Amino acid sequence: MNRVNTTVTSDHPAPATPQEAAPRRHTGAIPTVTPDDARYPDMIRGHGNNRHVASPEAIRLPSTTEQVVEIVREAVRDGKRVAVRSGGHCFENLVFNDETEIIIDLRLMNHVGFDEDRGAFVVEPGATLLKIYETLHIGWGVTLPGGGCYATGAGGHFSGGGYGILSRKHGILSDHLYAVEIVTVDERGEVRAVVATRDPEDPHHDLAWAVAGGGGGNFGVVTRFWMRSRGAEGGPGALLPKAPSTVFSIFAAWSWEQITEEAFATFMARYADWSKTHGSLDSPYIDLGHWIFLQHADSGTFNVVAQIDSTVPDARRLVDDFLAFVAGSLGVQPQRTTITEQPFLKATAQTMTAGETITSPSLRTSHKSTYMKDAFPEHQVRTIYRYLTKTVNPNPYSFLVINSVRGRISALDDADTAAAHRDALWLVYFESYWHRAEDDERNVTWLRSLYQDLYADTGGVPVPNDVTDGCYINYPDNDLSDPDFNRSGVSCHELYYKDNYPRLRRVKTEWDPRNFFRHPQSIEPLND
């Protein structure tokens, strides 16, 4: 295997040089946590949703690919069910469930650096997004267009797509995946680590294609990602998107008390038109990454969060015009507006670590998603307004987030990577956050009822058609597999992967024919 020649290992890294030492690793026995270990309670639940707790017989903590091979080989020999954790940010019980016997916890594998041999940046699966952004920016002045949660691990996020505030400009994160190292199990039970690249001449090309958007935990244990933008050439500073020098960070809040149902409907229609007009790469707004936060009225406000490279021509005018458009569509001025020019990394870290509810160790959550190809129909807009303003809600931290996409995301075809939703107008997240177990049922029921009412005409889920286009695998939703809530006849796999699912099944059959790596919504081999 090629080794990494240039390394950054500290939490506050400096530019690396080829003479720096490789990251320190555990040697000897692989660290193992069992139920009698004081660390065990912390390691049997994730960061993203404390509703799901596992009871494995052991948590293994490898720090090298060779140790991952050893762990998987032992699990195959002993017939143990494994699950893989990188950051622990999975919203469903795909890792933390009653069937998991061995958790492979990859958090010690958190190296970020540059591999001279492959001419690509290397990221290990346990590295968190904030560490990745800091290391790439400080070391080389580059970045990746990934998500906005600081503790999300690379393993699942990179494998499932990865949308962020820079995605309109630079595509989704997995579009920059050049190669992957993954520990696999063949039909004889033999365990090995293989490297697959996106090079069409690579005999393992299909495996790299599948990992770039096919979701975590499906084909094996990823131990390294190599990242390089498509068509990029030159030194390290030219191989990934350049990070902006400074950005305008924008927050604007409107009072729900002043937003009528008609004003809300007008905004939703006009915003769809705006998104269509400004969804191409030649739009002056291509640098404006933004989210519309449709928070429940109990929170008090309807919010817009945005960021734009402050050095692009007329950046401040573009911001002012966009906020004026939102205010004009709603027919009311914002209650509060904050526009701050900041260095890119400072703005990124501030955004990623904001919010007491989102960062709380007692966090309990429920999530759903929808890709929209067109505007919400009028009856759905009125359903959304009713749930946000007129129905009893368990807490103010329930909301829809409209993530405006297109731009560079649409530059690839649906079949170019496993991430198939290339022509979506919006990616919409449905979310609720709370803290107490006794509030689980009413929070889950509220979000589930909204979703069921919204998609009542298509069997309770957003099936691919002219308006909706399925769901996002990095927002897994077990209801999509439940016939009580998905009555559409369209499987969860078709909602996540659309027409790419048959090819993903072929890759699964080739690389995991025993279906050793599986979870409640994993890709099914053809012989299953």
Short mmCIF file of C-alpha atoms in Angstrom, two decimals:
data_model
loop_
_atom_site.label_atom_id
_atom_site.label_comp_id
_atom_site.label_asym_id
_atom_site.label_seq_id
_atom_site.Cartn_x
_atom_site.Cartn_y
_atom_site.Cartn_z
CA MET A 1 0.00 0.00 0.00
CA ASN A 2 1.14 3.54 -0.68
CA ARG A 3 1.92 5.46 2.46
CA VAL A 4 1.15 9.08 3.22
CA ASN A 5 4.25 11.22 2.81
CA THR A 6 2.91 14.56 4.00
CA THR A 7 1.08 14.60 7.31
CA VAL A 8 -0.84 16.92 9.59
CA THR A 9 -1.89 15.37 12.88
CA SER A 10 -2.54 18.08 15.47
CA ASP A 11 -5.93 19.55 16.28
CA HIS A 12 -4.54 22.98 15.35
CA PRO A 13 -2.37 22.00 12.38
CA ALA A 14 0.36 23.91 10.62
CA PRO A 15 1.39 23.42 6.98
CA ALA A 16 2.89 19.98 6.56
CA THR A 17 6.17 19.06 4.94
CA PRO A 18 7.32 15.73 3.48
CA GLN A 19 9.69 15.30 6.45
CA GLU A 20 6.93 15.15 9.06
CA ALA A 21 6.39 11.85 10.83
CA ALA A 22 3.45 9.58 10.11
CA PRO A 23 0.58 9.81 12.63
CA ARG A 24 1.16 7.98 15.87
CA ARG A 25 -0.68 4.65 16.12
CA HIS A 26 -1.46 2.14 18.80
CA THR A 27 0.85 -0.83 18.56
CA GLY A 28 0.37 -4.33 19.86
CA ALA A 29 -3.09 -5.47 20.92
CA ILE A 30 -6.05 -3.65 19.41
CA PRO A 31 -7.80 -1.55 22.09
CA THR A 32 -11.07 -3.25 23.05
CA VAL A 33 -13.90 -1.97 25.23
CA THR A 34 -16.26 -4.50 26.85
CA PRO A 35 -19.34 -4.00 29.07
CA ASP A 36 -17.30 -3.90 32.29
CA ASP A 37 -15.15 -1.02 30.98
CA ALA A 38 -15.89 2.50 32.23
CA ARG A 39 -15.83 3.74 28.61
CA TYR A 40 -18.59 1.39 27.47
CA PRO A 41 -21.66 3.61 28.14
CA ASP A 42 -20.13 6.42 26.09
CA MET A 43 -19.38 4.17 23.14
CA ILE A 44 -22.67 2.30 22.61
CA ARG A 45 -24.60 5.32 21.39
CA GLY A 46 -24.01 7.86 18.67
CA HIS A 47 -23.57 11.59 18.57
CA GLY A 48 -26.52 12.28 16.28
CA ASN A 49 -29.38 10.54 18.10
CA ASN A 50 -29.42 9.20 21.66
CA ARG A 51 -32.65 7.32 20.98
CA HIS A 52 -30.61 4.45 19.58
CA VAL A 53 -28.37 2.46 21.94
CA ALA A 54 -26.56 -0.81 21.23
CA SER A 55 -25.38 -3.58 23.59
CA PRO A 56 -22.41 -5.11 21.76
CA GLU A 57 -20.11 -7.63 23.38
CA ALA A 58 -17.15 -5.46 22.34
CA ILE A 59 -16.12 -2.19 20.74
CA ARG A 60 -12.85 -2.51 18.80
CA LEU A 61 -10.67 0.57 18.22
CA PRO A 62 -8.29 0.02 15.31
CA SER A 63 -5.76 2.62 14.27
CA THR A 64 -4.49 1.02 11.04
CA THR A 65 -5.94 -0.73 8.02
CA GLU A 66 -4.12 -3.90 9.07
CA GLN A 67 -5.92 -3.85 12.40
CA VAL A 68 -9.27 -3.43 10.66
CA VAL A 69 -8.45 -6.49 8.54
CA GLU A 70 -7.65 -8.42 11.72
CA ILE A 71 -10.91 -7.40 13.41
CA VAL A 72 -13.04 -8.29 10.39
CA ARG A 73 -11.22 -11.59 9.92
CA GLU A 74 -11.96 -12.56 13.54
CA ALA A 75 -15.62 -11.54 13.17
CA VAL A 76 -16.00 -13.65 10.01
CA ARG A 77 -14.36 -16.62 11.72
CA ASP A 78 -16.60 -16.31 14.79
CA GLY A 79 -19.80 -15.44 12.89
CA LYS A 80 -20.20 -12.09 14.66
CA ARG A 81 -22.41 -9.26 13.38
CA VAL A 82 -20.39 -6.08 12.96
CA ALA A 83 -21.30 -2.42 12.58
CA VAL A 84 -18.98 0.46 11.77
CA ARG A 85 -18.80 3.84 13.49
CA SER A 86 -16.80 6.84 12.28
CA GLY A 87 -18.30 9.98 13.87
CA GLY A 88 -21.43 8.31 15.25
CA HIS A 89 -23.71 10.85 13.58
CA CYS A 90 -26.16 8.38 12.00
CA PHE A 91 -29.75 9.48 12.61
CA GLU A 92 -31.21 5.95 12.59
CA ASN A 93 -30.24 2.62 14.20
CA LEU A 94 -28.04 1.45 11.33
CA VAL A 95 -25.09 1.08 13.74
CA PHE A 96 -26.59 1.15 17.21
CA ASN A 97 -29.12 -1.68 17.23
CA ASP A 98 -29.84 -4.92 19.09
CA GLU A 99 -28.20 -7.14 16.45
CA THR A 100 -24.77 -5.53 16.55
CA GLU A 101 -22.24 -7.75 18.34
CA ILE A 102 -19.01 -5.94 17.46
CA ILE A 103 -18.73 -2.20 16.84
CA ILE A 104 -15.68 -1.21 14.81
CA ASP A 105 -15.06 2.30 16.10
CA LEU A 106 -12.82 4.20 13.69
CA ARG A 107 -12.32 7.39 15.68
CA LEU A 108 -8.61 6.68 16.23
CA MET A 109 -8.21 6.64 12.44
CA ASN A 110 -8.54 10.40 12.02
CA HIS A 111 -5.52 11.43 9.92
CA VAL A 112 -5.84 14.17 7.27
CA GLY A 113 -2.91 14.89 4.96
CA PHE A 114 -1.55 14.85 1.44
CA ASP A 115 -0.36 11.67 -0.27
CA GLU A 116 2.43 12.57 -2.72
CA ASP A 117 2.35 9.10 -4.29
CA ARG A 118 -1.31 9.31 -5.28
CA GLY A 119 -1.36 13.05 -5.85
CA ALA A 120 -4.45 13.40 -3.66
CA PHE A 121 -5.46 14.38 -0.16
CA VAL A 122 -6.00 11.47 2.18
CA VAL A 123 -8.71 11.49 4.84
CA GLU A 124 -9.26 8.66 7.30
CA PRO A 125 -12.87 7.82 8.22
CA GLY A 126 -12.69 8.90 11.87
CA ALA A 127 -11.69 12.47 11.02
CA THR A 128 -14.49 14.92 11.82
CA LEU A 129 -15.61 17.62 9.43
CA LEU A 130 -14.28 20.52 11.48
CA LYS A 131 -10.83 18.89 11.72
CA ILE A 132 -10.89 18.19 7.98
CA TYR A 133 -11.79 21.78 7.09
CA GLU A 134 -9.17 23.19 9.48
CA THR A 135 -6.40 20.91 8.23
CA LEU A 136 -7.07 21.42 4.54
CA HIS A 137 -7.47 25.18 4.88
CA ILE A 138 -4.48 25.86 7.13
CA GLY A 139 -2.21 23.37 5.40
CA TRP A 140 -2.99 24.07 1.75
CA GLY A 141 -5.69 26.75 1.39
CA VAL A 142 -8.22 24.26 0.01
CA THR A 143 -11.50 22.84 1.27
CA LEU A 144 -14.30 20.38 0.56
CA PRO A 145 -18.00 21.25 0.00
CA GLY A 146 -19.25 19.09 2.86
CA GLY A 147 -21.78 19.44 5.64
CA GLY A 148 -22.14 21.82 8.55
CA CYS A 149 -22.05 19.60 11.66
CA TYR A 150 -18.63 19.78 13.31
CA ALA A 151 -18.65 16.24 14.81
CA THR A 152 -19.76 14.34 11.70
CA GLY A 153 -17.20 11.68 10.76
CA ALA A 154 -15.82 11.30 7.25
CA GLY A 155 -16.75 7.63 6.95
CA GLY A 156 -20.50 7.91 6.54
CA HIS A 157 -20.64 11.51 5.31
CA PHE A 158 -18.21 11.00 2.41
CA SER A 159 -19.87 7.72 1.41
CA GLY A 160 -23.39 9.13 1.35
CA GLY A 161 -22.85 12.25 -0.73
CA GLY A 162 -22.26 15.22 1.54
CA TYR A 163 -24.10 18.52 0.92
CA GLY A 164 -22.85 21.80 2.30
CA ILE A 165 -22.92 25.55 1.94
CA LEU A 166 -20.30 25.39 -0.85
CA SER A 167 -22.05 22.68 -2.87
CA ARG A 168 -23.80 24.99 -5.35
CA LYS A 169 -20.36 26.26 -6.35
CA HIS A 170 -18.34 23.03 -6.10
CA GLY A 171 -20.71 20.03 -6.13
CA ILE A 172 -21.28 17.54 -3.34
CA LEU A 173 -18.40 16.20 -1.32
CA SER A 174 -18.35 12.69 -2.81
CA ASP A 175 -17.90 14.19 -6.31
CA HIS A 176 -14.31 14.89 -5.23
CA LEU A 177 -13.64 11.30 -4.13
CA TYR A 178 -10.77 9.99 -6.26
CA ALA A 179 -9.99 6.69 -4.53
CA VAL A 180 -10.94 4.61 -1.52
CA GLU A 181 -9.29 1.89 0.54
CA ILE A 182 -11.83 -0.59 1.85
CA VAL A 183 -11.67 -3.85 3.79
CA THR A 184 -13.85 -6.46 2.09
CA VAL A 185 -14.98 -10.05 2.57
CA ASP A 186 -15.22 -12.39 -0.44
CA GLU A 187 -17.47 -15.41 -0.98
CA ARG A 188 -14.94 -17.72 0.72
CA GLY A 189 -14.77 -15.47 3.75
CA GLU A 190 -11.33 -14.16 2.88
CA VAL A 191 -10.67 -10.65 4.18
CA ARG A 192 -8.46 -8.14 2.39
CA ALA A 193 -7.99 -4.42 1.89
CA VAL A 194 -8.37 -3.16 -1.68
CA VAL A 195 -7.90 0.25 -3.26
CA ALA A 196 -10.39 1.38 -5.91
CA THR A 197 -10.18 4.59 -7.95
CA ARG A 198 -12.58 6.46 -10.19
CA ASP A 199 -10.24 5.85 -13.14
CA PRO A 200 -12.40 4.05 -15.75
CA GLU A 201 -9.44 1.75 -16.52
CA ASP A 202 -9.22 0.59 -12.90
CA PRO A 203 -10.67 -2.96 -12.64
CA HIS A 204 -12.08 -1.90 -9.24
CA HIS A 205 -13.65 1.26 -10.68
CA ASP A 206 -17.21 0.14 -9.86
CA LEU A 207 -16.38 -0.09 -6.17
CA ALA A 208 -15.15 3.53 -6.10
CA TRP A 209 -18.27 4.55 -8.03
CA ALA A 210 -20.50 2.84 -5.46
CA VAL A 211 -18.78 4.33 -2.40
CA ALA A 212 -19.21 7.84 -3.86
CA GLY A 213 -22.83 8.22 -2.78
CA GLY A 214 -23.90 4.63 -2.07
CA GLY A 215 -24.01 5.12 1.69
CA GLY A 216 -21.88 3.82 4.54
CA GLY A 217 -21.77 0.24 5.79
CA ASN A 218 -22.73 -1.44 2.52
CA PHE A 219 -19.58 -2.86 0.92
CA GLY A 220 -16.92 -3.08 3.62
CA VAL A 221 -15.00 -0.93 6.09
CA VAL A 222 -13.53 2.18 4.46
CA THR A 223 -10.13 2.92 5.97
CA ARG A 224 -8.98 5.78 3.70
CA PHE A 225 -10.46 8.23 1.23
CA TRP A 226 -8.31 10.03 -1.33
CA MET A 227 -9.80 13.33 -2.47
CA ARG A 228 -9.03 15.17 -5.71
CA SER A 229 -11.41 17.23 -7.83
CA ARG A 230 -12.28 15.95 -11.28
CA GLY A 231 -9.91 17.28 -13.93
CA ALA A 232 -7.68 18.96 -11.34
CA GLU A 233 -3.95 19.12 -12.05
CA GLY A 234 -0.89 20.65 -10.42
CA GLY A 235 0.29 20.90 -6.84
CA PRO A 236 -1.78 20.25 -3.71
CA GLY A 237 -3.24 23.77 -3.67
CA ALA A 238 -4.82 23.19 -7.09
CA LEU A 239 -6.35 19.75 -6.47
CA LEU A 240 -9.39 20.69 -4.36
CA PRO A 241 -11.62 23.79 -4.31
CA LYS A 242 -9.93 26.95 -3.09
CA ALA A 243 -11.34 28.15 0.18
CA PRO A 244 -12.62 31.75 0.13
CA SER A 245 -10.41 34.28 1.87
CA THR A 246 -13.31 36.01 3.61
CA VAL A 247 -17.05 35.49 3.55
CA PHE A 248 -20.20 37.36 4.43
CA SER A 249 -22.07 35.34 7.06
CA ILE A 250 -25.76 36.18 6.93
CA PHE A 251 -28.56 35.58 9.40
CA ALA A 252 -32.02 37.07 9.01
CA ALA A 253 -35.13 36.37 11.08
CA TRP A 254 -38.79 37.17 10.41
CA SER A 255 -41.48 36.99 13.07
CA TRP A 256 -44.05 34.28 12.44
CA GLU A 257 -46.68 36.56 13.96
CA GLN A 258 -46.42 38.75 10.86
CA ILE A 259 -46.44 35.96 8.24
CA THR A 260 -49.89 35.08 6.98
CA GLU A 261 -50.74 31.86 5.18
CA GLU A 262 -51.08 33.77 1.91
CA ALA A 263 -47.72 35.48 2.39
CA PHE A 264 -46.10 32.13 3.11
CA ALA A 265 -47.62 30.62 -0.04
CA THR A 266 -46.45 33.60 -2.09
CA PHE A 267 -42.90 33.25 -0.75
CA MET A 268 -42.74 29.50 -1.45
CA ALA A 269 -43.86 30.01 -5.06
CA ARG A 270 -41.54 32.94 -5.69
CA TYR A 271 -38.60 31.21 -4.03
CA ALA A 272 -39.06 28.22 -6.32
CA ASP A 273 -38.91 30.56 -9.31
CA TRP A 274 -35.83 32.26 -7.87
CA SER A 275 -34.14 28.89 -7.36
CA LYS A 276 -34.83 27.87 -10.96
CA THR A 277 -33.52 31.16 -12.30
CA HIS A 278 -30.36 30.99 -10.21
CA GLY A 279 -29.63 27.27 -10.36
CA SER A 280 -27.08 27.41 -13.18
CA LEU A 281 -23.33 27.86 -12.89
CA ASP A 282 -23.47 31.21 -14.71
CA SER A 283 -25.83 32.76 -12.15
CA PRO A 284 -24.32 35.65 -10.18
CA TYR A 285 -25.72 33.87 -7.10
CA ILE A 286 -23.77 30.63 -7.62
CA ASP A 287 -21.50 31.60 -4.69
CA LEU A 288 -24.45 32.14 -2.33
CA GLY A 289 -24.93 29.04 -0.23
CA HIS A 290 -28.08 29.34 1.86
CA TRP A 291 -30.69 27.55 3.89
CA ILE A 292 -34.29 28.57 4.55
CA PHE A 293 -35.13 27.47 8.11
CA LEU A 294 -38.87 26.98 8.42
CA GLN A 295 -38.93 26.66 12.19
CA HIS A 296 -42.10 25.96 14.09
CA ALA A 297 -43.90 29.13 15.15
CA ASP A 298 -43.21 28.21 18.79
CA SER A 299 -39.62 29.27 18.10
CA GLY A 300 -40.89 32.71 17.13
CA THR A 301 -39.00 33.15 13.87
CA PHE A 302 -38.64 32.11 10.24
CA ASN A 303 -34.89 32.25 9.46
CA VAL A 304 -32.48 32.53 6.55
CA VAL A 305 -28.86 31.45 7.03
CA ALA A 306 -26.42 32.13 4.20
CA GLN A 307 -22.80 32.61 3.23
CA ILE A 308 -21.08 34.10 0.19
CA ASP A 309 -17.47 34.69 -0.78
CA SER A 310 -17.09 38.38 0.02
CA THR A 311 -14.48 38.88 -2.72
CA VAL A 312 -16.78 38.01 -5.64
CA PRO A 313 -18.01 41.03 -7.63
CA ASP A 314 -20.88 42.89 -5.94
CA ALA A 315 -21.06 40.31 -3.13
CA ARG A 316 -22.68 42.69 -0.63
CA ARG A 317 -25.21 43.94 -3.18
CA LEU A 318 -26.13 40.33 -3.99
CA VAL A 319 -26.74 39.65 -0.30
CA ASP A 320 -28.85 42.78 0.12
CA ASP A 321 -30.87 42.01 -3.00
CA PHE A 322 -31.51 38.41 -1.89
CA LEU A 323 -32.74 39.49 1.54
CA ALA A 324 -34.89 42.17 -0.09
CA PHE A 325 -36.38 39.47 -2.31
CA VAL A 326 -37.28 37.33 0.72
CA ALA A 327 -38.76 40.31 2.56
CA GLY A 328 -40.74 41.41 -0.50
CA SER A 329 -42.13 37.91 -1.01
CA LEU A 330 -43.21 37.67 2.63
CA GLY A 331 -44.55 41.23 2.62
CA VAL A 332 -42.74 42.10 5.85
CA GLN A 333 -39.27 43.26 6.85
CA PRO A 334 -37.03 41.01 8.95
CA GLN A 335 -37.13 41.35 12.70
CA ARG A 336 -33.36 41.02 12.83
CA THR A 337 -30.57 40.93 10.24
CA THR A 338 -26.88 40.27 10.86
CA ILE A 339 -24.29 40.42 8.09
CA THR A 340 -20.71 39.89 9.19
CA GLU A 341 -17.57 39.71 7.10
CA GLN A 342 -15.23 37.09 8.56
CA PRO A 343 -12.26 34.93 7.57
CA PHE A 344 -13.52 31.69 6.00
CA LEU A 345 -12.33 29.29 8.69
CA LYS A 346 -13.60 31.43 11.55
CA ALA A 347 -17.02 31.67 9.91
CA THR A 348 -17.09 27.93 9.22
CA ALA A 349 -16.17 26.97 12.78
CA GLN A 350 -18.69 29.42 14.24
CA THR A 351 -21.51 28.04 12.11
CA MET A 352 -20.61 24.40 12.83
CA THR A 353 -20.49 24.78 16.61
CA ALA A 354 -23.53 27.05 17.07
CA GLY A 355 -26.70 25.92 18.82
CA GLU A 356 -27.16 24.46 22.31
CA THR A 357 -29.76 21.95 21.17
CA ILE A 358 -27.76 20.59 18.25
CA THR A 359 -24.61 20.07 20.33
CA SER A 360 -26.21 18.74 23.52
CA PRO A 361 -25.00 15.32 24.75
CA SER A 362 -28.62 14.41 25.58
CA LEU A 363 -29.76 14.99 22.02
CA ARG A 364 -32.69 12.92 20.73
CA THR A 365 -33.84 13.44 17.15
CA SER A 366 -36.09 12.48 14.28
CA HIS A 367 -35.27 13.18 10.62
CA LYS A 368 -36.71 12.83 7.14
CA SER A 369 -35.80 14.22 3.72
CA THR A 370 -37.12 15.04 0.28
CA TYR A 371 -35.51 15.99 -2.99
CA MET A 372 -37.76 18.47 -4.80
CA LYS A 373 -37.60 18.78 -8.59
CA ASP A 374 -40.17 21.58 -8.60
CA ALA A 375 -42.05 23.81 -6.18
CA PHE A 376 -44.21 22.32 -3.47
CA PRO A 377 -47.79 22.17 -4.85
CA GLU A 378 -50.16 24.67 -3.25
CA HIS A 379 -51.94 22.08 -1.10
CA GLN A 380 -48.58 20.93 0.30
CA VAL A 381 -47.57 24.51 1.07
CA ARG A 382 -50.74 24.93 3.09
CA THR A 383 -50.05 21.63 4.89
CA ILE A 384 -46.58 22.85 5.84
CA TYR A 385 -47.95 26.18 7.07
CA ARG A 386 -50.59 24.42 9.15
CA TYR A 387 -48.06 22.12 10.84
CA LEU A 388 -45.66 24.97 11.52
CA THR A 389 -48.22 27.40 12.90
CA LYS A 390 -51.50 25.80 13.87
CA THR A 391 -50.79 22.32 15.19
CA VAL A 392 -49.58 21.65 18.71
CA ASN A 393 -45.87 21.01 18.56
CA PRO A 394 -43.72 19.39 21.25
CA ASN A 395 -40.92 21.92 21.10
CA PRO A 396 -39.59 24.92 19.14
CA TYR A 397 -36.71 22.90 17.68
CA SER A 398 -38.81 21.34 14.94
CA PHE A 399 -38.39 22.63 11.43
CA LEU A 400 -37.94 22.14 7.71
CA VAL A 401 -34.68 23.25 6.13
CA ILE A 402 -34.75 24.07 2.41
CA ASN A 403 -31.26 23.56 1.05
CA SER A 404 -30.97 25.22 -2.37
CA VAL A 405 -28.83 23.05 -4.63
CA ARG A 406 -28.28 22.64 -8.41
CA GLY A 407 -25.27 24.59 -9.70
CA ARG A 408 -22.21 22.34 -9.89
CA ILE A 409 -24.20 19.42 -8.45
CA SER A 410 -26.15 19.24 -11.71
CA ALA A 411 -22.98 19.20 -13.83
CA LEU A 412 -22.73 15.42 -13.43
CA ASP A 413 -25.26 12.92 -14.71
CA ASP A 414 -27.30 10.75 -12.35
CA ALA A 415 -25.20 7.70 -13.27
CA ASP A 416 -21.77 9.33 -12.92
CA THR A 417 -21.66 8.46 -9.22
CA ALA A 418 -23.98 6.49 -6.97
CA ALA A 419 -25.48 9.83 -5.81
CA ALA A 420 -28.34 9.99 -8.31
CA HIS A 421 -30.25 13.17 -7.40
CA ARG A 422 -28.52 15.59 -9.76
CA ASP A 423 -31.38 17.73 -10.99
CA ALA A 424 -33.08 18.54 -7.71
CA LEU A 425 -34.21 22.10 -7.16
CA TRP A 426 -34.05 21.75 -3.38
CA LEU A 427 -33.01 19.19 -0.81
CA VAL A 428 -35.43 19.51 2.11
CA TYR A 429 -34.67 18.24 5.61
CA PHE A 430 -37.47 17.57 8.11
CA GLU A 431 -36.07 17.63 11.63
CA SER A 432 -36.99 17.65 15.30
CA TYR A 433 -34.65 17.84 18.31
CA TRP A 434 -35.41 17.27 21.98
CA HIS A 435 -33.76 16.00 25.17
CA ARG A 436 -36.02 13.75 27.25
CA ALA A 437 -36.95 10.13 26.49
CA GLU A 438 -40.51 10.75 27.68
CA ASP A 439 -40.94 13.18 24.78
CA ASP A 440 -39.99 10.66 22.10
CA GLU A 441 -43.45 9.58 21.02
CA ARG A 442 -45.00 13.01 20.59
CA ASN A 443 -41.99 14.39 18.70
CA VAL A 444 -41.71 11.41 16.38
CA THR A 445 -45.47 11.40 15.82
CA TRP A 446 -45.56 15.10 14.95
CA LEU A 447 -42.84 14.81 12.31
CA ARG A 448 -44.20 11.54 10.94
CA SER A 449 -47.72 12.98 10.66
CA LEU A 450 -46.45 16.03 8.76
CA TYR A 451 -44.61 13.81 6.29
CA GLN A 452 -47.54 11.42 5.86
CA ASP A 453 -49.99 14.26 5.25
CA LEU A 454 -47.62 16.00 2.87
CA TYR A 455 -47.21 12.91 0.68
CA ALA A 456 -50.62 11.32 1.15
CA ASP A 457 -51.18 11.34 -2.62
CA THR A 458 -48.06 9.22 -3.26
CA GLY A 459 -48.31 6.61 -0.52
CA GLY A 460 -46.74 8.62 2.28
CA VAL A 461 -43.32 9.14 0.66
CA PRO A 462 -41.84 11.49 -2.00
CA VAL A 463 -41.62 9.07 -4.93
CA PRO A 464 -39.58 10.09 -8.00
CA ASN A 465 -41.89 12.02 -10.33
CA ASP A 466 -42.08 15.50 -11.84
CA VAL A 467 -42.21 17.21 -8.43
CA THR A 468 -40.44 14.99 -5.90
CA ASP A 469 -37.38 12.83 -6.40
CA GLY A 470 -36.87 10.48 -3.46
CA CYS A 471 -34.77 10.79 -0.31
CA TYR A 472 -31.20 11.40 0.88
CA ILE A 473 -29.30 8.36 2.20
CA ASN A 474 -27.37 10.44 4.75
CA TYR A 475 -30.75 11.23 6.35
CA PRO A 476 -31.77 7.57 6.77
CA ASP A 477 -35.38 7.01 7.72
CA ASN A 478 -36.62 3.60 8.85
CA ASP A 479 -40.21 4.57 8.02
CA LEU A 480 -39.29 4.26 4.34
CA SER A 481 -38.94 0.49 4.92
CA ASP A 482 -42.19 0.16 6.85
CA PRO A 483 -45.34 -0.61 4.79
CA ASP A 484 -47.42 1.19 7.40
CA PHE A 485 -45.72 4.45 6.38
CA ASN A 486 -44.53 3.71 2.85
CA ARG A 487 -47.55 2.54 0.88
CA SER A 488 -46.17 3.68 -2.48
CA GLY A 489 -44.77 0.38 -3.74
CA VAL A 490 -41.40 2.16 -4.17
CA SER A 491 -38.70 0.66 -1.93
CA CYS A 492 -36.44 2.67 0.35
CA HIS A 493 -33.55 1.72 -1.94
CA GLU A 494 -35.26 3.21 -4.99
CA LEU A 495 -35.99 6.37 -3.00
CA TYR A 496 -32.33 6.65 -1.97
CA TYR A 497 -30.66 5.56 -5.22
CA LYS A 498 -33.26 5.70 -8.01
CA ASP A 499 -32.05 4.00 -11.20
CA ASN A 500 -28.59 3.43 -9.75
CA TYR A 501 -29.85 0.73 -7.40
CA PRO A 502 -29.47 -2.24 -9.81
CA ARG A 503 -25.81 -1.32 -10.40
CA LEU A 504 -25.26 -0.91 -6.65
CA ARG A 505 -26.67 -4.41 -6.14
CA ARG A 506 -24.20 -5.79 -8.68
CA VAL A 507 -21.31 -4.08 -6.87
CA LYS A 508 -22.62 -5.43 -3.55
CA THR A 509 -22.79 -8.94 -4.99
CA GLU A 510 -19.22 -8.74 -6.31
CA TRP A 511 -17.61 -7.28 -3.21
CA ASP A 512 -19.79 -8.56 -0.35
CA PRO A 513 -21.49 -11.70 -1.71
CA ARG A 514 -22.02 -13.10 1.81
CA ASN A 515 -23.85 -9.90 2.82
CA PHE A 516 -21.51 -9.70 5.80
CA PHE A 517 -21.75 -5.90 5.96
CA ARG A 518 -25.40 -5.12 6.49
CA HIS A 519 -27.76 -2.91 8.45
CA PRO A 520 -31.54 -2.34 8.48
CA GLN A 521 -31.49 -0.50 5.11
CA SER A 522 -28.34 -1.84 3.50
CA ILE A 523 -28.02 -2.60 -0.20
CA GLU A 524 -29.18 -6.14 -0.99
CA PRO A 525 -26.97 -8.53 -2.99
CA LEU A 526 -28.56 -10.08 -6.05
CA ASN A 527 -28.56 -13.56 -4.52
CA ASP A 528 -30.32 -12.42 -1.34
#
